[in-house]
Amino acid sequence: MKKIKLYGFNNLTKTLSFNIYDVCYAKTEVEKEEYIKYIDEQYNSNRLTKILYDVTEIIGACVLNVSKQDYEPQGASVNILISEEMIEEHLIDESCNLGKSIEKDSLMGHLDKSHLTVHTYPESHPEHSISTFRVDIDVSTCGTISPLKALNYLISSFDSDIITLDYRVRGFTRELDSKKCFIDHKINSIQNYINKDKLLEYNSIDVNIFQSNIFHTKMMKRNLELEDYIFNKKVKDINKDKQKIILNKLEREMLEIFNGSNIY
């Protein structure tokens, strides 16, 4: 593809917002507590930090600063500041830890011009037999590096029943003749950047505003295998009628999340 010749620095901001939902059938209080505990251990701040480090490497950026925190009773957050290129050590602010303090209970990370953040939200209700786990990830970059390069890795890093994706290119840079450039790559759907085999596992829809360089994709698992959604139980121990009731509850929960509205 022919490269656009720019005047000065490419200051286009490209932001990918990535939300995943994991859904689980957990009827008793003990099952709910065990599910939340499992999720909290599975996606603690150390593992989330490792995922964001991998994203940084995939998009070709460098870590400047990292902060992370686990919460009581559950949940975790990580924030990483990155740079498009290596920065000479004497130019780096002394408050930046370059990720070296990653073993501390809490820490924070930054990139120059760019950042990555992740937050987790485990959720259950005493009168509801479906528990959910949500992960919100934002990857924001400036310059030539693109967060879309890490999209397939992010999807594969989590158990994703519902996925919502937002991608936006903001600002402008200039070509040599001073003409404004509002986007420096071709895109008509986020789905173009998702592995085709993975796409086959989901029902997907797009809502795009091309003139504003805003792209939105929602995805929901096509086929539900009950074994994958029952926490600490076996399908064979549940009678057929009960299995249908549980599947209906799971499908309703997923449809409500996918559509962003309650179903009555």
PDB file of C-alpha atoms in Angstrom:
ATOM      1  CA  MET A   1       0.000   0.000   0.000  1.00  0.00           C
ATOM      2  CA  LYS A   2       1.296   3.456  -0.927  1.00  0.00           C
ATOM      3  CA  LYS A   3       2.370   5.375   2.173  1.00  0.00           C
ATOM      4  CA  ILE A   4       1.110   8.893   2.789  1.00  0.00           C
ATOM      5  CA  LYS A   5       3.926  11.430   3.025  1.00  0.00           C
ATOM      6  CA  LEU A   6       3.358  13.593   6.070  1.00  0.00           C
ATOM      7  CA  TYR A   7       4.688  16.901   7.287  1.00  0.00           C
ATOM      8  CA  GLY A   8       6.051  16.541  10.817  1.00  0.00           C
ATOM      9  CA  PHE A   9       4.657  14.099  13.380  1.00  0.00           C
ATOM     10  CA  ASN A  10       1.660  11.842  12.747  1.00  0.00           C
ATOM     11  CA  ASN A  11      -0.625  12.948  15.595  1.00  0.00           C
ATOM     12  CA  LEU A  12      -3.732  10.960  14.688  1.00  0.00           C
ATOM     13  CA  THR A  13      -5.169   9.306  17.803  1.00  0.00           C
ATOM     14  CA  LYS A  14      -6.455   5.739  17.326  1.00  0.00           C
ATOM     15  CA  THR A  15      -8.490   4.303  20.191  1.00  0.00           C
ATOM     16  CA  LEU A  16      -9.812   0.750  20.535  1.00  0.00           C
ATOM     17  CA  SER A  17     -12.315   0.131  23.334  1.00  0.00           C
ATOM     18  CA  PHE A  18     -12.814  -3.564  23.960  1.00  0.00           C
ATOM     19  CA  ASN A  19     -15.468  -4.990  26.307  1.00  0.00           C
ATOM     20  CA  ILE A  20     -16.047  -8.682  26.943  1.00  0.00           C
ATOM     21  CA  TYR A  21     -18.667 -10.442  29.031  1.00  0.00           C
ATOM     22  CA  ASP A  22     -18.393 -13.943  30.450  1.00  0.00           C
ATOM     23  CA  VAL A  23     -21.676 -15.483  31.612  1.00  0.00           C
ATOM     24  CA  CYS A  24     -22.091 -18.328  34.107  1.00  0.00           C
ATOM     25  CA  TYR A  25     -24.963 -20.250  35.729  1.00  0.00           C
ATOM     26  CA  ALA A  26     -24.398 -20.218  39.496  1.00  0.00           C
ATOM     27  CA  LYS A  27     -27.597 -20.779  41.497  1.00  0.00           C
ATOM     28  CA  THR A  28     -26.573 -21.026  45.148  1.00  0.00           C
ATOM     29  CA  GLU A  29     -24.729 -18.387  47.169  1.00  0.00           C
ATOM     30  CA  VAL A  30     -21.791 -20.771  47.530  1.00  0.00           C
ATOM     31  CA  GLU A  31     -21.616 -21.288  43.738  1.00  0.00           C
ATOM     32  CA  LYS A  32     -21.769 -17.530  43.138  1.00  0.00           C
ATOM     33  CA  GLU A  33     -19.023 -16.850  45.654  1.00  0.00           C
ATOM     34  CA  GLU A  34     -16.858 -19.604  44.157  1.00  0.00           C
ATOM     35  CA  TYR A  35     -17.384 -18.277  40.633  1.00  0.00           C
ATOM     36  CA  ILE A  36     -16.490 -14.699  41.617  1.00  0.00           C
ATOM     37  CA  LYS A  37     -13.450 -15.963  43.528  1.00  0.00           C
ATOM     38  CA  TYR A  38     -12.342 -18.041  40.531  1.00  0.00           C
ATOM     39  CA  ILE A  39     -12.721 -15.074  38.166  1.00  0.00           C
ATOM     40  CA  ASP A  40     -10.927 -12.758  40.567  1.00  0.00           C
ATOM     41  CA  GLU A  41      -7.964 -15.139  40.770  1.00  0.00           C
ATOM     42  CA  GLN A  42      -7.981 -15.895  37.051  1.00  0.00           C
ATOM     43  CA  TYR A  43      -7.900 -12.217  36.072  1.00  0.00           C
ATOM     44  CA  ASN A  44      -5.941 -10.580  38.879  1.00  0.00           C
ATOM     45  CA  SER A  45      -3.849  -7.473  38.264  1.00  0.00           C
ATOM     46  CA  ASN A  46      -0.652  -9.463  37.652  1.00  0.00           C
ATOM     47  CA  ARG A  47      -2.196 -11.467  34.813  1.00  0.00           C
ATOM     48  CA  LEU A  48      -3.890  -8.387  33.359  1.00  0.00           C
ATOM     49  CA  THR A  49      -0.549  -6.571  33.436  1.00  0.00           C
ATOM     50  CA  LYS A  50       1.044  -9.465  31.523  1.00  0.00           C
ATOM     51  CA  ILE A  51      -1.735  -9.217  28.892  1.00  0.00           C
ATOM     52  CA  LEU A  52      -1.171  -5.471  28.457  1.00  0.00           C
ATOM     53  CA  TYR A  53       2.592  -5.996  28.219  1.00  0.00           C
ATOM     54  CA  ASP A  54       1.937  -8.469  25.400  1.00  0.00           C
ATOM     55  CA  VAL A  55      -0.343  -5.929  23.687  1.00  0.00           C
ATOM     56  CA  THR A  56       2.394  -3.300  23.970  1.00  0.00           C
ATOM     57  CA  GLU A  57       4.843  -5.663  22.275  1.00  0.00           C
ATOM     58  CA  ILE A  58       2.361  -6.636  19.544  1.00  0.00           C
ATOM     59  CA  ILE A  59       1.655  -3.025  18.532  1.00  0.00           C
ATOM     60  CA  GLY A  60       5.368  -2.182  18.651  1.00  0.00           C
ATOM     61  CA  ALA A  61       5.359   0.254  21.580  1.00  0.00           C
ATOM     62  CA  CYS A  62       7.551   0.689  24.679  1.00  0.00           C
ATOM     63  CA  VAL A  63       6.422   0.779  28.318  1.00  0.00           C
ATOM     64  CA  LEU A  64       7.149   3.951  30.285  1.00  0.00           C
ATOM     65  CA  ASN A  65       5.056   3.543  33.404  1.00  0.00           C
ATOM     66  CA  VAL A  66       2.745   0.929  34.939  1.00  0.00           C
ATOM     67  CA  SER A  67       0.171   1.055  37.737  1.00  0.00           C
ATOM     68  CA  LYS A  68      -1.984  -1.837  38.914  1.00  0.00           C
ATOM     69  CA  GLN A  69      -4.372  -2.564  41.748  1.00  0.00           C
ATOM     70  CA  ASP A  70      -6.497  -5.444  43.045  1.00  0.00           C
ATOM     71  CA  TYR A  71      -9.678  -4.502  44.919  1.00  0.00           C
ATOM     72  CA  GLU A  72     -11.759  -5.846  47.782  1.00  0.00           C
ATOM     73  CA  PRO A  73     -14.110  -7.636  47.571  1.00  0.00           C
ATOM     74  CA  GLN A  74     -13.274  -8.197  43.879  1.00  0.00           C
ATOM     75  CA  GLY A  75     -11.988  -6.600  40.685  1.00  0.00           C
ATOM     76  CA  ALA A  76      -8.683  -5.257  39.370  1.00  0.00           C
ATOM     77  CA  SER A  77      -7.315  -2.358  37.321  1.00  0.00           C
ATOM     78  CA  VAL A  78      -4.113  -1.806  35.330  1.00  0.00           C
ATOM     79  CA  ASN A  79      -2.930   1.335  33.538  1.00  0.00           C
ATOM     80  CA  ILE A  80       0.128   1.456  31.269  1.00  0.00           C
ATOM     81  CA  LEU A  81       1.658   4.506  29.611  1.00  0.00           C
ATOM     82  CA  ILE A  82       3.552   3.609  26.422  1.00  0.00           C
ATOM     83  CA  SER A  83       5.723   5.282  23.809  1.00  0.00           C
ATOM     84  CA  GLU A  84       5.831   4.689  20.070  1.00  0.00           C
ATOM     85  CA  GLU A  85       9.632   4.510  20.126  1.00  0.00           C
ATOM     86  CA  MET A  86      12.372   4.021  22.700  1.00  0.00           C
ATOM     87  CA  ILE A  87      13.116   7.193  24.669  1.00  0.00           C
ATOM     88  CA  GLU A  88      16.579   8.075  25.927  1.00  0.00           C
ATOM     89  CA  GLU A  89      16.760   7.430  29.661  1.00  0.00           C
ATOM     90  CA  HIS A  90      17.743  10.991  30.592  1.00  0.00           C
ATOM     91  CA  LEU A  91      14.563  12.292  28.935  1.00  0.00           C
ATOM     92  CA  ILE A  92      12.198  10.035  30.895  1.00  0.00           C
ATOM     93  CA  ASP A  93      10.398  11.605  33.859  1.00  0.00           C
ATOM     94  CA  GLU A  94      11.775  10.277  37.157  1.00  0.00           C
ATOM     95  CA  SER A  95       8.252   9.309  38.284  1.00  0.00           C
ATOM     96  CA  CYS A  96       8.028   6.708  35.502  1.00  0.00           C
ATOM     97  CA  ASN A  97       8.905   3.209  36.663  1.00  0.00           C
ATOM     98  CA  LEU A  98       9.304   1.553  33.222  1.00  0.00           C
ATOM     99  CA  GLY A  99       7.363  -1.356  34.703  1.00  0.00           C
ATOM    100  CA  LYS A 100      10.236  -2.267  37.025  1.00  0.00           C
ATOM    101  CA  SER A 101       8.083  -2.122  40.135  1.00  0.00           C
ATOM    102  CA  ILE A 102       5.622  -4.627  38.734  1.00  0.00           C
ATOM    103  CA  GLU A 103       5.873  -6.853  41.840  1.00  0.00           C
ATOM    104  CA  LYS A 104       4.502  -4.152  44.177  1.00  0.00           C
ATOM    105  CA  ASP A 105       0.916  -4.335  45.425  1.00  0.00           C
ATOM    106  CA  SER A 106       0.013  -1.364  43.256  1.00  0.00           C
ATOM    107  CA  LEU A 107       1.740   0.315  40.349  1.00  0.00           C
ATOM    108  CA  MET A 108       0.977   2.356  37.249  1.00  0.00           C
ATOM    109  CA  GLY A 109       2.247   2.511  33.678  1.00  0.00           C
ATOM    110  CA  HIS A 110       2.317   5.132  30.943  1.00  0.00           C
ATOM    111  CA  LEU A 111       3.351   5.511  27.314  1.00  0.00           C
ATOM    112  CA  ASP A 112       4.243   8.796  25.704  1.00  0.00           C
ATOM    113  CA  LYS A 113       1.301   9.846  23.524  1.00  0.00           C
ATOM    114  CA  SER A 114      -0.419   6.530  24.277  1.00  0.00           C
ATOM    115  CA  HIS A 115      -1.903   4.391  27.030  1.00  0.00           C
ATOM    116  CA  LEU A 116      -3.502   1.052  27.821  1.00  0.00           C
ATOM    117  CA  THR A 117      -6.026   0.472  30.601  1.00  0.00           C
ATOM    118  CA  VAL A 118      -7.997  -2.518  31.848  1.00  0.00           C
ATOM    119  CA  HIS A 119     -10.698  -2.834  34.503  1.00  0.00           C
ATOM    120  CA  THR A 120     -12.663  -5.913  35.620  1.00  0.00           C
ATOM    121  CA  TYR A 121     -16.220  -6.065  36.957  1.00  0.00           C
ATOM    122  CA  PRO A 122     -17.407  -9.405  38.427  1.00  0.00           C
ATOM    123  CA  GLU A 123     -21.161  -9.293  39.129  1.00  0.00           C
ATOM    124  CA  SER A 124     -23.890 -11.428  40.686  1.00  0.00           C
ATOM    125  CA  HIS A 125     -27.265 -10.927  42.394  1.00  0.00           C
ATOM    126  CA  PRO A 126     -28.769 -12.919  45.314  1.00  0.00           C
ATOM    127  CA  GLU A 127     -32.079 -13.398  43.454  1.00  0.00           C
ATOM    128  CA  HIS A 128     -30.544 -14.157  40.067  1.00  0.00           C
ATOM    129  CA  SER A 129     -28.954 -17.458  39.066  1.00  0.00           C
ATOM    130  CA  ILE A 130     -26.755 -15.937  36.327  1.00  0.00           C
ATOM    131  CA  SER A 131     -23.429 -14.321  37.221  1.00  0.00           C
ATOM    132  CA  THR A 132     -21.381 -12.205  34.819  1.00  0.00           C
ATOM    133  CA  PHE A 133     -17.841 -10.987  34.489  1.00  0.00           C
ATOM    134  CA  ARG A 134     -16.960  -7.922  32.417  1.00  0.00           C
ATOM    135  CA  VAL A 135     -13.557  -6.703  31.252  1.00  0.00           C
ATOM    136  CA  ASP A 136     -13.086  -3.209  29.825  1.00  0.00           C
ATOM    137  CA  ILE A 137      -9.868  -2.540  27.892  1.00  0.00           C
ATOM    138  CA  ASP A 138      -8.846   0.702  26.193  1.00  0.00           C
ATOM    139  CA  VAL A 139      -5.839   0.912  23.888  1.00  0.00           C
ATOM    140  CA  SER A 140      -5.139   4.450  22.718  1.00  0.00           C
ATOM    141  CA  THR A 141      -2.196   5.247  20.434  1.00  0.00           C
ATOM    142  CA  CYS A 142      -0.814   8.181  18.496  1.00  0.00           C
ATOM    143  CA  GLY A 143       1.436   8.001  15.452  1.00  0.00           C
ATOM    144  CA  THR A 144       1.762   5.021  13.149  1.00  0.00           C
ATOM    145  CA  ILE A 145       1.198   2.233  15.691  1.00  0.00           C
ATOM    146  CA  SER A 146      -2.316   0.783  15.646  1.00  0.00           C
ATOM    147  CA  PRO A 147      -4.255  -0.936  18.467  1.00  0.00           C
ATOM    148  CA  LEU A 148      -6.063  -3.098  15.899  1.00  0.00           C
ATOM    149  CA  LYS A 149      -2.916  -5.240  15.606  1.00  0.00           C
ATOM    150  CA  ALA A 150      -3.604  -6.644  19.078  1.00  0.00           C
ATOM    151  CA  LEU A 151      -7.315  -7.324  18.583  1.00  0.00           C
ATOM    152  CA  ASN A 152      -7.117 -11.088  17.991  1.00  0.00           C
ATOM    153  CA  TYR A 153      -4.746 -11.532  20.916  1.00  0.00           C
ATOM    154  CA  LEU A 154      -7.147  -9.672  23.239  1.00  0.00           C
ATOM    155  CA  ILE A 155     -10.136 -11.747  22.125  1.00  0.00           C
ATOM    156  CA  SER A 156      -8.200 -14.980  22.717  1.00  0.00           C
ATOM    157  CA  SER A 157      -7.038 -13.846  26.180  1.00  0.00           C
ATOM    158  CA  PHE A 158     -10.518 -13.994  27.720  1.00  0.00           C
ATOM    159  CA  ASP A 159     -13.559 -16.267  27.789  1.00  0.00           C
ATOM    160  CA  SER A 160     -15.768 -14.073  25.632  1.00  0.00           C
ATOM    161  CA  ASP A 161     -19.512 -14.732  25.349  1.00  0.00           C
ATOM    162  CA  ILE A 162     -20.368 -11.178  24.296  1.00  0.00           C
ATOM    163  CA  ILE A 163     -17.863  -8.735  22.809  1.00  0.00           C
ATOM    164  CA  THR A 164     -18.405  -5.050  22.089  1.00  0.00           C
ATOM    165  CA  LEU A 165     -15.764  -3.160  20.149  1.00  0.00           C
ATOM    166  CA  ASP A 166     -15.390   0.546  19.442  1.00  0.00           C
ATOM    167  CA  TYR A 167     -12.651   1.983  17.233  1.00  0.00           C
ATOM    168  CA  ARG A 168     -12.226   5.665  16.545  1.00  0.00           C
ATOM    169  CA  VAL A 169      -9.613   7.765  14.757  1.00  0.00           C
ATOM    170  CA  ARG A 170      -9.515  11.361  16.047  1.00  0.00           C
ATOM    171  CA  GLY A 171      -7.662  14.537  15.173  1.00  0.00           C
ATOM    172  CA  PHE A 172      -5.741  15.125  11.985  1.00  0.00           C
ATOM    173  CA  THR A 173      -2.217  15.292  10.668  1.00  0.00           C
ATOM    174  CA  ARG A 174      -0.957  17.010   7.523  1.00  0.00           C
ATOM    175  CA  GLU A 175       0.479  15.810   4.255  1.00  0.00           C
ATOM    176  CA  LEU A 176       3.464  17.593   2.701  1.00  0.00           C
ATOM    177  CA  ASP A 177       1.188  19.906   0.694  1.00  0.00           C
ATOM    178  CA  SER A 178      -0.554  20.910   3.991  1.00  0.00           C
ATOM    179  CA  LYS A 179      -3.713  18.932   3.110  1.00  0.00           C
ATOM    180  CA  LYS A 180      -5.326  17.541   6.271  1.00  0.00           C
ATOM    181  CA  CYS A 181      -5.270  13.768   6.739  1.00  0.00           C
ATOM    182  CA  PHE A 182      -8.027  12.497   9.054  1.00  0.00           C
ATOM    183  CA  ILE A 183      -7.236   8.778   8.741  1.00  0.00           C
ATOM    184  CA  ASP A 184      -4.073   7.083   7.483  1.00  0.00           C
ATOM    185  CA  HIS A 185      -5.374   3.561   6.781  1.00  0.00           C
ATOM    186  CA  LYS A 186      -8.336   1.907   5.067  1.00  0.00           C
ATOM    187  CA  ILE A 187     -11.078   0.383   7.226  1.00  0.00           C
ATOM    188  CA  ASN A 188     -14.765  -0.306   6.684  1.00  0.00           C
ATOM    189  CA  SER A 189     -15.361  -2.676   9.637  1.00  0.00           C
ATOM    190  CA  ILE A 190     -13.580  -3.834  12.777  1.00  0.00           C
ATOM    191  CA  GLN A 191     -14.510  -7.353  11.661  1.00  0.00           C
ATOM    192  CA  ASN A 192     -11.866  -7.071   8.915  1.00  0.00           C
ATOM    193  CA  TYR A 193      -9.234  -7.356  11.648  1.00  0.00           C
ATOM    194  CA  ILE A 194     -10.719 -10.364  13.461  1.00  0.00           C
ATOM    195  CA  ASN A 195      -9.641 -13.921  12.656  1.00  0.00           C
ATOM    196  CA  LYS A 196     -12.230 -15.459  10.299  1.00  0.00           C
ATOM    197  CA  ASP A 197     -12.448 -18.718  12.260  1.00  0.00           C
ATOM    198  CA  LYS A 198     -13.174 -16.735  15.427  1.00  0.00           C
ATOM    199  CA  LEU A 199     -15.858 -14.696  13.644  1.00  0.00           C
ATOM    200  CA  LEU A 200     -17.680 -17.919  12.724  1.00  0.00           C
ATOM    201  CA  GLU A 201     -18.237 -18.570  16.448  1.00  0.00           C
ATOM    202  CA  TYR A 202     -20.293 -15.381  16.821  1.00  0.00           C
ATOM    203  CA  ASN A 203     -23.292 -13.522  15.490  1.00  0.00           C
ATOM    204  CA  SER A 204     -21.990 -10.043  14.700  1.00  0.00           C
ATOM    205  CA  ILE A 205     -23.418  -6.661  13.746  1.00  0.00           C
ATOM    206  CA  ASP A 206     -21.807  -3.348  12.818  1.00  0.00           C
ATOM    207  CA  VAL A 207     -22.905   0.223  13.502  1.00  0.00           C
ATOM    208  CA  ASN A 208     -20.430   2.532  11.755  1.00  0.00           C
ATOM    209  CA  ILE A 209     -20.266   6.276  11.150  1.00  0.00           C
ATOM    210  CA  PHE A 210     -17.787   6.404   8.294  1.00  0.00           C
ATOM    211  CA  GLN A 211     -17.731  10.186   7.896  1.00  0.00           C
ATOM    212  CA  SER A 212     -16.612  10.507  11.534  1.00  0.00           C
ATOM    213  CA  ASN A 213     -14.191   7.545  11.462  1.00  0.00           C
ATOM    214  CA  ILE A 214     -16.200   5.771  14.188  1.00  0.00           C
ATOM    215  CA  PHE A 215     -16.602   1.984  13.992  1.00  0.00           C
ATOM    216  CA  HIS A 216     -18.668  -0.230  16.307  1.00  0.00           C
ATOM    217  CA  THR A 217     -19.040  -4.024  16.316  1.00  0.00           C
ATOM    218  CA  LYS A 218     -21.044  -6.293  18.640  1.00  0.00           C
ATOM    219  CA  MET A 219     -20.558 -10.061  18.814  1.00  0.00           C
ATOM    220  CA  MET A 220     -22.446 -12.828  20.652  1.00  0.00           C
ATOM    221  CA  LYS A 221     -21.644 -16.544  20.816  1.00  0.00           C
ATOM    222  CA  ARG A 222     -23.705 -18.561  18.315  1.00  0.00           C
ATOM    223  CA  ASN A 223     -23.888 -21.955  19.995  1.00  0.00           C
ATOM    224  CA  LEU A 224     -24.079 -22.505  23.747  1.00  0.00           C
ATOM    225  CA  GLU A 225     -22.735 -25.752  25.194  1.00  0.00           C
ATOM    226  CA  LEU A 226     -24.301 -26.018  28.640  1.00  0.00           C
ATOM    227  CA  GLU A 227     -21.208 -27.726  30.037  1.00  0.00           C
ATOM    228  CA  ASP A 228     -19.269 -24.494  29.494  1.00  0.00           C
ATOM    229  CA  TYR A 229     -21.661 -22.400  31.577  1.00  0.00           C
ATOM    230  CA  ILE A 230     -22.379 -24.451  34.684  1.00  0.00           C
ATOM    231  CA  PHE A 231     -19.959 -23.747  37.485  1.00  0.00           C
ATOM    232  CA  ASN A 232     -18.692 -26.808  39.396  1.00  0.00           C
ATOM    233  CA  LYS A 233     -21.453 -29.074  38.045  1.00  0.00           C
ATOM    234  CA  LYS A 234     -21.904 -31.687  35.319  1.00  0.00           C
ATOM    235  CA  VAL A 235     -24.668 -31.550  32.714  1.00  0.00           C
ATOM    236  CA  LYS A 236     -25.354 -35.264  33.193  1.00  0.00           C
ATOM    237  CA  ASP A 237     -26.443 -34.542  36.759  1.00  0.00           C
ATOM    238  CA  ILE A 238     -29.200 -32.168  35.567  1.00  0.00           C
ATOM    239  CA  ASN A 239     -32.451 -33.464  34.060  1.00  0.00           C
ATOM    240  CA  LYS A 240     -33.410 -32.454  30.518  1.00  0.00           C
ATOM    241  CA  ASP A 241     -36.205 -30.062  31.503  1.00  0.00           C
ATOM    242  CA  LYS A 242     -33.915 -28.227  33.905  1.00  0.00           C
ATOM    243  CA  GLN A 243     -31.229 -28.032  31.216  1.00  0.00           C
ATOM    244  CA  LYS A 244     -33.664 -26.232  28.890  1.00  0.00           C
ATOM    245  CA  ILE A 245     -34.606 -23.756  31.640  1.00  0.00           C
ATOM    246  CA  ILE A 246     -30.942 -22.981  32.343  1.00  0.00           C
ATOM    247  CA  LEU A 247     -30.160 -22.525  28.629  1.00  0.00           C
ATOM    248  CA  ASN A 248     -33.115 -20.161  28.273  1.00  0.00           C
ATOM    249  CA  LYS A 249     -31.843 -18.092  31.201  1.00  0.00           C
ATOM    250  CA  LEU A 250     -28.346 -17.943  29.737  1.00  0.00           C
ATOM    251  CA  GLU A 251     -29.622 -16.974  26.293  1.00  0.00           C
ATOM    252  CA  ARG A 252     -31.870 -14.282  27.761  1.00  0.00           C
ATOM    253  CA  GLU A 253     -29.010 -12.816  29.793  1.00  0.00           C
ATOM    254  CA  MET A 254     -26.738 -12.743  26.761  1.00  0.00           C
ATOM    255  CA  LEU A 255     -29.413 -11.214  24.517  1.00  0.00           C
ATOM    256  CA  GLU A 256     -30.089  -8.460  27.055  1.00  0.00           C
ATOM    257  CA  ILE A 257     -26.383  -7.623  27.300  1.00  0.00           C
ATOM    258  CA  PHE A 258     -25.970  -7.809  23.515  1.00  0.00           C
ATOM    259  CA  ASN A 259     -28.962  -5.536  22.841  1.00  0.00           C
ATOM    260  CA  GLY A 260     -28.416  -3.257  25.830  1.00  0.00           C
ATOM    261  CA  SER A 261     -32.020  -3.609  27.003  1.00  0.00           C
ATOM    262  CA  ASN A 262     -34.137  -5.742  29.336  1.00  0.00           C
ATOM    263  CA  ILE A 263     -36.367  -8.439  27.876  1.00  0.00           C
ATOM    264  CA  TYR A 264     -39.766  -8.864  29.525  1.00  0.00           C
TER     265      TYR A 264
END
